[in-house]
Amino acid sequence: MDIKFNSKSHQERFERTLKGINKKHKAFVAAVYLLTADRLVWNQCWSRLQYSDIPLERIRLHNSNNYGYTLFCAAKDLYLGTKYITIEDLADWSTISQREFSLICNAVAIKRYGVNSIYLIDDERR
């Protein structure tokens, strides 16, 4: 399963947000990528967004589902260095779905290599 974005609306939210933030801050961009994947989570976070920061440690989610909460926790881990999600969680299909896993892996790639890492074309399939 090759997932770059959760949906077309995720891609649109992320790319629209990219225009106004510091793309050199890779951990920040990775967190924004995960936060924009879920509309309910993003609706609670976007107003706190600044050019180079989002105070995730002060945001408390309301009415979020498990999917959104998982992505929010992963965003906090990548951005703040917290440890909400463990390697064991990532390996457990009953805890982290394949879609969540793919999005988290993409966010890790963004943190490591930058935002262009999710737009690279996989030439092995051609």
Short mmCIF file of N, CA, C and O in Angstrom, two decimals:
data_model
loop_
_atom_site.label_atom_id
_atom_site.label_comp_id
_atom_site.label_asym_id
_atom_site.label_seq_id
_atom_site.Cartn_x
_atom_site.Cartn_y
_atom_site.Cartn_z
N MET A 1 0.85 -1.18 0.00
CA MET A 1 0.00 0.00 0.00
C MET A 1 0.90 1.24 0.00
O MET A 1 1.67 1.45 0.91
N ASP A 2 0.78 2.04 -1.04
CA ASP A 2 1.59 3.24 -1.19
C ASP A 2 0.69 4.46 -0.96
O ASP A 2 -0.03 4.87 -1.86
N ILE A 3 0.71 4.98 0.24
CA ILE A 3 -0.13 6.13 0.59
C ILE A 3 0.77 7.34 0.80
O ILE A 3 1.65 7.32 1.66
N LYS A 4 0.56 8.36 0.01
CA LYS A 4 1.28 9.62 0.23
C LYS A 4 0.43 10.57 1.06
O LYS A 4 0.93 11.30 1.88
N PHE A 5 -0.88 10.52 0.81
CA PHE A 5 -1.84 11.35 1.55
C PHE A 5 -3.05 10.51 1.91
O PHE A 5 -3.39 9.57 1.20
N ASN A 6 -3.69 10.87 2.99
CA ASN A 6 -4.87 10.17 3.45
C ASN A 6 -6.02 10.33 2.46
O ASN A 6 -6.81 9.41 2.28
N SER A 7 -6.11 11.50 1.84
CA SER A 7 -7.17 11.80 0.88
C SER A 7 -6.75 13.02 0.08
O SER A 7 -5.75 13.67 0.39
N LYS A 8 -7.54 13.34 -0.91
CA LYS A 8 -7.29 14.56 -1.70
C LYS A 8 -7.40 15.79 -0.80
O LYS A 8 -6.60 16.73 -0.92
N SER A 9 -8.35 15.79 0.11
CA SER A 9 -8.50 16.94 1.02
C SER A 9 -7.30 17.05 1.96
O SER A 9 -6.89 18.17 2.30
N HIS A 10 -6.72 15.92 2.37
CA HIS A 10 -5.49 15.96 3.18
C HIS A 10 -4.38 16.63 2.39
O HIS A 10 -3.70 17.53 2.89
N GLN A 11 -4.22 16.22 1.15
CA GLN A 11 -3.18 16.81 0.31
C GLN A 11 -3.40 18.31 0.15
O GLN A 11 -2.46 19.11 0.27
N GLU A 12 -4.63 18.71 -0.09
CA GLU A 12 -4.94 20.14 -0.27
C GLU A 12 -4.67 20.93 1.00
O GLU A 12 -4.09 22.02 0.96
N ARG A 13 -5.08 20.40 2.18
CA ARG A 13 -4.83 21.09 3.46
C ARG A 13 -3.33 21.23 3.71
O ARG A 13 -2.85 22.30 4.10
N PHE A 14 -2.60 20.15 3.48
CA PHE A 14 -1.17 20.15 3.72
C PHE A 14 -0.46 21.13 2.78
O PHE A 14 0.34 21.97 3.24
N GLU A 15 -0.74 21.06 1.51
CA GLU A 15 -0.06 21.93 0.55
C GLU A 15 -0.43 23.39 0.74
O GLU A 15 0.41 24.28 0.57
N ARG A 16 -1.66 23.67 1.10
CA ARG A 16 -2.07 25.05 1.39
C ARG A 16 -1.33 25.58 2.62
O ARG A 16 -0.85 26.71 2.64
N THR A 17 -1.17 24.73 3.62
CA THR A 17 -0.48 25.13 4.85
C THR A 17 1.01 25.31 4.59
O THR A 17 1.63 26.22 5.16
N LEU A 18 1.60 24.48 3.74
CA LEU A 18 3.03 24.57 3.43
C LEU A 18 3.43 25.96 2.93
O LEU A 18 4.55 26.40 3.16
N LYS A 19 2.52 26.63 2.24
CA LYS A 19 2.84 27.93 1.66
C LYS A 19 3.15 28.98 2.72
O LYS A 19 3.85 29.95 2.43
N GLY A 20 2.67 28.79 3.94
CA GLY A 20 2.84 29.80 4.98
C GLY A 20 3.73 29.40 6.14
O GLY A 20 3.74 30.09 7.16
N ILE A 21 4.45 28.29 6.01
CA ILE A 21 5.28 27.85 7.14
C ILE A 21 6.73 27.67 6.71
O ILE A 21 7.05 27.64 5.53
N ASN A 22 7.60 27.53 7.70
CA ASN A 22 9.03 27.34 7.48
C ASN A 22 9.29 25.88 7.07
O ASN A 22 9.31 25.00 7.91
N LYS A 23 9.51 25.65 5.79
CA LYS A 23 9.74 24.30 5.28
C LYS A 23 11.10 23.74 5.65
O LYS A 23 11.36 22.55 5.51
N LYS A 24 11.99 24.58 6.13
CA LYS A 24 13.32 24.12 6.54
C LYS A 24 13.28 23.40 7.89
O LYS A 24 14.18 22.66 8.22
N HIS A 25 12.26 23.66 8.66
CA HIS A 25 12.08 23.02 9.98
C HIS A 25 11.36 21.69 9.74
O HIS A 25 10.14 21.60 9.80
N LYS A 26 12.13 20.64 9.46
CA LYS A 26 11.59 19.36 9.01
C LYS A 26 10.67 18.69 10.03
O LYS A 26 9.65 18.11 9.65
N ALA A 27 11.01 18.74 11.30
CA ALA A 27 10.16 18.12 12.31
C ALA A 27 8.81 18.82 12.38
O ALA A 27 7.76 18.17 12.56
N PHE A 28 8.82 20.11 12.21
CA PHE A 28 7.59 20.91 12.19
C PHE A 28 6.73 20.53 10.99
O PHE A 28 5.52 20.30 11.12
N VAL A 29 7.34 20.42 9.82
CA VAL A 29 6.61 20.04 8.60
C VAL A 29 6.05 18.63 8.75
O VAL A 29 4.91 18.36 8.34
N ALA A 30 6.81 17.73 9.34
CA ALA A 30 6.34 16.36 9.56
C ALA A 30 5.10 16.35 10.46
O ALA A 30 4.13 15.63 10.20
N ALA A 31 5.13 17.16 11.50
CA ALA A 31 3.97 17.25 12.40
C ALA A 31 2.76 17.81 11.66
O ALA A 31 1.65 17.29 11.78
N VAL A 32 2.97 18.85 10.88
CA VAL A 32 1.87 19.45 10.11
C VAL A 32 1.28 18.43 9.13
O VAL A 32 0.07 18.34 8.96
N TYR A 33 2.14 17.64 8.51
CA TYR A 33 1.68 16.59 7.60
C TYR A 33 0.70 15.65 8.32
O TYR A 33 -0.37 15.34 7.80
N LEU A 34 1.06 15.20 9.51
CA LEU A 34 0.17 14.29 10.26
C LEU A 34 -1.08 15.00 10.76
O LEU A 34 -2.18 14.43 10.71
N LEU A 35 -0.94 16.21 11.23
CA LEU A 35 -2.10 16.94 11.75
C LEU A 35 -3.13 17.23 10.67
O LEU A 35 -4.33 17.21 10.92
N THR A 36 -2.66 17.52 9.45
CA THR A 36 -3.59 17.82 8.35
C THR A 36 -4.25 16.57 7.79
O THR A 36 -5.19 16.67 7.00
N ALA A 37 -3.81 15.38 8.20
CA ALA A 37 -4.39 14.13 7.70
C ALA A 37 -5.80 13.90 8.21
O ALA A 37 -6.59 13.20 7.57
N ASP A 38 -6.14 14.48 9.34
CA ASP A 38 -7.47 14.31 9.92
C ASP A 38 -8.12 15.68 10.08
O ASP A 38 -7.59 16.54 10.80
N ARG A 39 -9.24 15.89 9.43
CA ARG A 39 -9.91 17.19 9.43
C ARG A 39 -10.29 17.64 10.83
O ARG A 39 -10.10 18.80 11.20
N LEU A 40 -10.79 16.75 11.67
CA LEU A 40 -11.19 17.12 13.02
C LEU A 40 -10.00 17.57 13.87
O LEU A 40 -10.09 18.53 14.62
N VAL A 41 -8.89 16.87 13.73
CA VAL A 41 -7.67 17.25 14.45
C VAL A 41 -7.17 18.60 13.94
O VAL A 41 -6.86 19.49 14.71
N TRP A 42 -7.11 18.74 12.62
CA TRP A 42 -6.60 19.98 12.04
C TRP A 42 -7.46 21.18 12.44
O TRP A 42 -6.94 22.26 12.72
N ASN A 43 -8.77 20.99 12.50
CA ASN A 43 -9.66 22.09 12.90
C ASN A 43 -9.35 22.58 14.31
O ASN A 43 -9.61 23.74 14.64
N GLN A 44 -8.79 21.71 15.15
CA GLN A 44 -8.46 22.10 16.51
C GLN A 44 -7.03 22.64 16.65
O GLN A 44 -6.66 23.16 17.69
N CYS A 45 -6.23 22.48 15.60
CA CYS A 45 -4.82 22.86 15.66
C CYS A 45 -4.46 24.07 14.81
O CYS A 45 -3.56 24.83 15.17
N TRP A 46 -5.11 24.25 13.68
CA TRP A 46 -4.65 25.23 12.71
C TRP A 46 -4.59 26.66 13.25
O TRP A 46 -3.71 27.43 12.88
N SER A 47 -5.49 27.03 14.12
CA SER A 47 -5.49 28.41 14.63
C SER A 47 -4.29 28.70 15.53
O SER A 47 -3.96 29.86 15.77
N ARG A 48 -3.63 27.67 16.02
CA ARG A 48 -2.44 27.83 16.88
C ARG A 48 -1.14 27.83 16.07
O ARG A 48 -0.07 28.09 16.61
N LEU A 49 -1.24 27.53 14.78
CA LEU A 49 -0.09 27.42 13.90
C LEU A 49 0.59 28.77 13.70
O LEU A 49 -0.08 29.78 13.47
N GLN A 50 1.91 28.77 13.79
CA GLN A 50 2.72 29.94 13.49
C GLN A 50 3.69 29.56 12.38
O GLN A 50 3.74 28.42 11.97
N TYR A 51 4.48 30.50 11.92
CA TYR A 51 5.40 30.26 10.81
C TYR A 51 6.36 29.10 11.09
O TYR A 51 6.62 28.30 10.21
N SER A 52 6.87 29.02 12.30
CA SER A 52 7.86 27.99 12.64
C SER A 52 7.50 27.19 13.88
O SER A 52 8.35 26.52 14.45
N ASP A 53 6.26 27.23 14.32
CA ASP A 53 5.92 26.57 15.58
C ASP A 53 4.43 26.26 15.65
O ASP A 53 3.61 26.96 15.06
N ILE A 54 4.14 25.23 16.39
CA ILE A 54 2.77 24.93 16.81
C ILE A 54 2.88 24.36 18.22
O ILE A 54 3.62 23.41 18.45
N PRO A 55 2.19 24.95 19.18
CA PRO A 55 2.34 24.53 20.58
C PRO A 55 1.55 23.25 20.89
O PRO A 55 0.56 23.28 21.63
N LEU A 56 1.99 22.14 20.36
CA LEU A 56 1.27 20.87 20.53
C LEU A 56 1.14 20.47 22.00
O LEU A 56 0.17 19.79 22.37
N GLU A 57 2.11 20.87 22.81
CA GLU A 57 2.05 20.50 24.22
C GLU A 57 0.87 21.17 24.94
O GLU A 57 0.45 20.71 26.00
N ARG A 58 0.31 22.23 24.35
CA ARG A 58 -0.81 22.94 24.99
C ARG A 58 -2.16 22.66 24.33
O ARG A 58 -3.17 23.17 24.79
N ILE A 59 -2.16 21.86 23.29
CA ILE A 59 -3.42 21.56 22.59
C ILE A 59 -4.02 20.28 23.15
O ILE A 59 -3.35 19.26 23.26
N ARG A 60 -5.28 20.35 23.53
CA ARG A 60 -6.02 19.18 24.02
C ARG A 60 -7.13 18.88 23.02
O ARG A 60 -7.97 19.73 22.74
N LEU A 61 -7.12 17.69 22.47
CA LEU A 61 -8.13 17.32 21.48
C LEU A 61 -9.47 17.06 22.14
O LEU A 61 -9.55 16.49 23.22
N HIS A 62 -10.52 17.45 21.43
CA HIS A 62 -11.88 17.19 21.87
C HIS A 62 -12.62 16.47 20.75
O HIS A 62 -12.46 16.80 19.58
N ASN A 63 -13.41 15.48 21.09
CA ASN A 63 -14.24 14.75 20.13
C ASN A 63 -13.44 14.14 18.98
O ASN A 63 -13.91 14.10 17.85
N SER A 64 -12.26 13.67 19.25
CA SER A 64 -11.44 13.04 18.22
C SER A 64 -11.64 11.53 18.27
O SER A 64 -11.88 10.96 19.32
N ASN A 65 -11.53 10.90 17.12
CA ASN A 65 -11.60 9.44 17.08
C ASN A 65 -10.20 8.86 17.30
O ASN A 65 -9.22 9.60 17.40
N ASN A 66 -10.11 7.54 17.38
CA ASN A 66 -8.82 6.88 17.62
C ASN A 66 -7.81 7.20 16.52
O ASN A 66 -6.62 7.39 16.79
N TYR A 67 -8.28 7.24 15.29
CA TYR A 67 -7.42 7.53 14.14
C TYR A 67 -6.76 8.91 14.30
O TYR A 67 -5.55 9.04 14.21
N GLY A 68 -7.56 9.92 14.55
CA GLY A 68 -7.04 11.28 14.72
C GLY A 68 -6.13 11.39 15.92
O GLY A 68 -5.09 12.06 15.87
N TYR A 69 -6.50 10.73 17.01
CA TYR A 69 -5.68 10.79 18.22
C TYR A 69 -4.32 10.14 17.99
O TYR A 69 -3.29 10.65 18.43
N THR A 70 -4.30 9.03 17.26
CA THR A 70 -3.03 8.36 16.95
C THR A 70 -2.13 9.27 16.14
O THR A 70 -0.94 9.41 16.44
N LEU A 71 -2.67 9.93 15.12
CA LEU A 71 -1.87 10.83 14.29
C LEU A 71 -1.40 12.04 15.09
O LEU A 71 -0.26 12.51 14.92
N PHE A 72 -2.24 12.54 15.99
CA PHE A 72 -1.87 13.66 16.85
C PHE A 72 -0.70 13.26 17.76
O PHE A 72 0.27 14.01 17.90
N CYS A 73 -0.78 12.08 18.35
CA CYS A 73 0.31 11.60 19.22
C CYS A 73 1.60 11.40 18.43
O CYS A 73 2.68 11.75 18.91
N ALA A 74 1.49 10.86 17.23
CA ALA A 74 2.68 10.68 16.39
C ALA A 74 3.28 12.03 16.02
O ALA A 74 4.51 12.19 16.01
N ALA A 75 2.44 13.02 15.75
CA ALA A 75 2.93 14.37 15.44
C ALA A 75 3.68 14.95 16.64
O ALA A 75 4.76 15.55 16.48
N LYS A 76 3.13 14.76 17.83
CA LYS A 76 3.81 15.23 19.04
C LYS A 76 5.15 14.54 19.23
O LYS A 76 6.15 15.18 19.56
N ASP A 77 5.18 13.24 18.99
CA ASP A 77 6.43 12.49 19.14
C ASP A 77 7.51 13.01 18.19
O ASP A 77 8.65 13.21 18.59
N LEU A 78 7.15 13.23 16.94
CA LEU A 78 8.13 13.70 15.96
C LEU A 78 8.56 15.13 16.22
O LEU A 78 9.72 15.48 16.03
N TYR A 79 7.64 15.96 16.67
CA TYR A 79 7.93 17.38 16.86
C TYR A 79 8.54 17.70 18.22
O TYR A 79 9.48 18.47 18.33
N LEU A 80 7.98 17.10 19.26
CA LEU A 80 8.40 17.43 20.62
C LEU A 80 9.36 16.40 21.24
O LEU A 80 9.93 16.65 22.29
N GLY A 81 9.48 15.24 20.60
CA GLY A 81 10.34 14.20 21.16
C GLY A 81 9.68 13.40 22.26
O GLY A 81 10.36 12.71 23.02
N THR A 82 8.36 13.48 22.36
CA THR A 82 7.64 12.69 23.36
C THR A 82 7.64 11.22 22.93
O THR A 82 8.14 10.89 21.86
N LYS A 83 7.07 10.37 23.75
CA LYS A 83 7.08 8.94 23.45
C LYS A 83 5.69 8.33 23.67
O LYS A 83 5.52 7.37 24.42
N TYR A 84 4.70 8.90 22.99
CA TYR A 84 3.34 8.36 23.09
C TYR A 84 3.19 7.06 22.33
O TYR A 84 2.48 6.16 22.75
N ILE A 85 3.83 6.96 21.18
CA ILE A 85 3.73 5.76 20.34
C ILE A 85 5.05 5.02 20.39
O ILE A 85 6.11 5.59 20.15
N THR A 86 4.96 3.73 20.68
CA THR A 86 6.17 2.91 20.80
C THR A 86 6.38 2.09 19.54
O THR A 86 5.49 1.96 18.71
N ILE A 87 7.56 1.50 19.44
CA ILE A 87 7.85 0.57 18.34
C ILE A 87 6.87 -0.60 18.40
O ILE A 87 6.38 -1.06 17.36
N GLU A 88 6.54 -1.05 19.58
CA GLU A 88 5.58 -2.14 19.73
C GLU A 88 4.22 -1.74 19.18
O GLU A 88 3.54 -2.55 18.55
N ASP A 89 3.81 -0.50 19.43
CA ASP A 89 2.54 -0.01 18.88
C ASP A 89 2.56 -0.05 17.36
O ASP A 89 1.60 -0.48 16.72
N LEU A 90 3.67 0.41 16.78
CA LEU A 90 3.78 0.43 15.31
C LEU A 90 3.74 -0.96 14.71
O LEU A 90 3.25 -1.15 13.60
N ALA A 91 4.23 -1.94 15.45
CA ALA A 91 4.26 -3.32 14.96
C ALA A 91 2.94 -4.06 15.17
O ALA A 91 2.73 -5.12 14.59
N ASP A 92 2.06 -3.50 15.97
CA ASP A 92 0.80 -4.16 16.33
C ASP A 92 -0.34 -3.68 15.42
O ASP A 92 -0.77 -2.54 15.53
N TRP A 93 -0.80 -4.55 14.53
CA TRP A 93 -1.85 -4.20 13.58
C TRP A 93 -3.16 -3.82 14.29
O TRP A 93 -3.98 -3.10 13.72
N SER A 94 -3.37 -4.30 15.49
CA SER A 94 -4.61 -3.97 16.19
C SER A 94 -4.53 -2.58 16.84
O SER A 94 -5.56 -2.02 17.20
N THR A 95 -3.33 -2.03 16.96
CA THR A 95 -3.15 -0.70 17.55
C THR A 95 -3.02 0.38 16.47
O THR A 95 -3.66 1.42 16.54
N ILE A 96 -2.18 0.12 15.49
CA ILE A 96 -1.91 1.08 14.41
C ILE A 96 -2.31 0.43 13.09
O ILE A 96 -1.75 -0.62 12.72
N SER A 97 -3.26 1.04 12.39
CA SER A 97 -3.70 0.48 11.10
C SER A 97 -2.61 0.67 10.04
O SER A 97 -1.67 1.45 10.22
N GLN A 98 -2.77 -0.04 8.94
CA GLN A 98 -1.81 0.09 7.85
C GLN A 98 -1.79 1.52 7.31
O GLN A 98 -0.73 2.05 6.99
N ARG A 99 -2.93 2.17 7.23
CA ARG A 99 -3.01 3.55 6.75
C ARG A 99 -2.27 4.49 7.71
O ARG A 99 -1.48 5.32 7.28
N GLU A 100 -2.51 4.35 9.01
CA GLU A 100 -1.81 5.17 10.00
C GLU A 100 -0.31 4.93 9.92
O GLU A 100 0.48 5.87 9.96
N PHE A 101 0.08 3.67 9.81
CA PHE A 101 1.49 3.30 9.72
C PHE A 101 2.15 3.98 8.52
O PHE A 101 3.24 4.55 8.62
N SER A 102 1.48 3.93 7.37
CA SER A 102 2.02 4.56 6.16
C SER A 102 2.18 6.06 6.34
O SER A 102 3.21 6.64 5.95
N LEU A 103 1.19 6.71 6.91
CA LEU A 103 1.27 8.16 7.13
C LEU A 103 2.39 8.50 8.12
O LEU A 103 3.13 9.47 7.91
N ILE A 104 2.52 7.71 9.16
CA ILE A 104 3.59 7.95 10.15
C ILE A 104 4.95 7.75 9.50
O ILE A 104 5.87 8.54 9.71
N CYS A 105 5.09 6.71 8.67
CA CYS A 105 6.37 6.49 7.96
C CYS A 105 6.68 7.66 7.03
O CYS A 105 7.84 8.10 6.94
N ASN A 106 5.68 8.18 6.35
CA ASN A 106 5.88 9.36 5.50
C ASN A 106 6.35 10.55 6.33
O ASN A 106 7.24 11.29 5.92
N ALA A 107 5.75 10.72 7.50
CA ALA A 107 6.14 11.83 8.37
C ALA A 107 7.58 11.67 8.85
O ALA A 107 8.33 12.64 8.93
N VAL A 108 7.98 10.44 9.15
CA VAL A 108 9.37 10.18 9.55
C VAL A 108 10.30 10.54 8.39
O VAL A 108 11.36 11.16 8.60
N ALA A 109 9.91 10.19 7.17
CA ALA A 109 10.73 10.54 5.99
C ALA A 109 10.82 12.05 5.83
O ALA A 109 11.89 12.58 5.51
N ILE A 110 9.73 12.76 6.06
CA ILE A 110 9.76 14.23 5.98
C ILE A 110 10.72 14.79 7.02
O ILE A 110 11.52 15.68 6.73
N LYS A 111 10.65 14.26 8.25
CA LYS A 111 11.53 14.75 9.31
C LYS A 111 12.99 14.50 8.96
O LYS A 111 13.87 15.32 9.24
N ARG A 112 13.27 13.39 8.34
CA ARG A 112 14.65 13.04 8.03
C ARG A 112 15.17 13.70 6.76
O ARG A 112 16.27 14.21 6.72
N TYR A 113 14.36 13.67 5.70
CA TYR A 113 14.83 14.10 4.38
C TYR A 113 14.19 15.38 3.85
O TYR A 113 14.63 15.90 2.84
N GLY A 114 13.12 15.83 4.48
CA GLY A 114 12.42 17.02 4.00
C GLY A 114 11.14 16.67 3.26
O GLY A 114 10.88 15.51 2.95
N VAL A 115 10.37 17.69 2.97
CA VAL A 115 9.03 17.50 2.41
C VAL A 115 9.06 16.85 1.03
O VAL A 115 8.12 16.13 0.66
N ASN A 116 10.09 17.03 0.26
CA ASN A 116 10.13 16.44 -1.08
C ASN A 116 10.17 14.91 -1.04
O ASN A 116 9.87 14.27 -2.05
N SER A 117 10.49 14.33 0.08
CA SER A 117 10.58 12.87 0.18
C SER A 117 9.24 12.18 -0.10
O SER A 117 9.22 11.06 -0.60
N ILE A 118 8.12 12.83 0.17
CA ILE A 118 6.84 12.17 -0.08
C ILE A 118 6.37 12.34 -1.52
O ILE A 118 5.42 11.71 -1.93
N TYR A 119 7.07 13.17 -2.27
CA TYR A 119 6.68 13.39 -3.66
C TYR A 119 7.54 12.60 -4.65
O TYR A 119 7.32 12.66 -5.85
N LEU A 120 8.54 11.88 -4.15
CA LEU A 120 9.41 11.12 -5.03
C LEU A 120 8.64 9.99 -5.70
O LEU A 120 7.80 9.34 -5.08
N ILE A 121 8.94 9.73 -6.95
CA ILE A 121 8.25 8.68 -7.71
C ILE A 121 9.01 7.37 -7.53
O ILE A 121 10.23 7.32 -7.64
N ASP A 122 8.28 6.31 -7.28
CA ASP A 122 8.87 4.99 -7.13
C ASP A 122 9.06 4.38 -8.52
O ASP A 122 8.13 3.84 -9.11
N ASP A 123 10.27 4.46 -9.05
CA ASP A 123 10.56 3.99 -10.41
C ASP A 123 10.53 2.47 -10.53
O ASP A 123 10.46 1.96 -11.64
N GLU A 124 10.57 1.74 -9.44
CA GLU A 124 10.58 0.28 -9.51
C GLU A 124 9.28 -0.27 -10.06
O GLU A 124 9.22 -1.37 -10.55
N ARG A 125 8.19 0.48 -9.95
CA ARG A 125 6.89 0.01 -10.43
C ARG A 125 6.72 0.22 -11.92
O ARG A 125 5.75 -0.24 -12.49
N ARG A 126 7.57 0.96 -12.55
CA ARG A 126 7.41 1.29 -13.97
C ARG A 126 8.21 0.39 -14.84
O ARG A 126 9.16 -0.15 -14.58
#
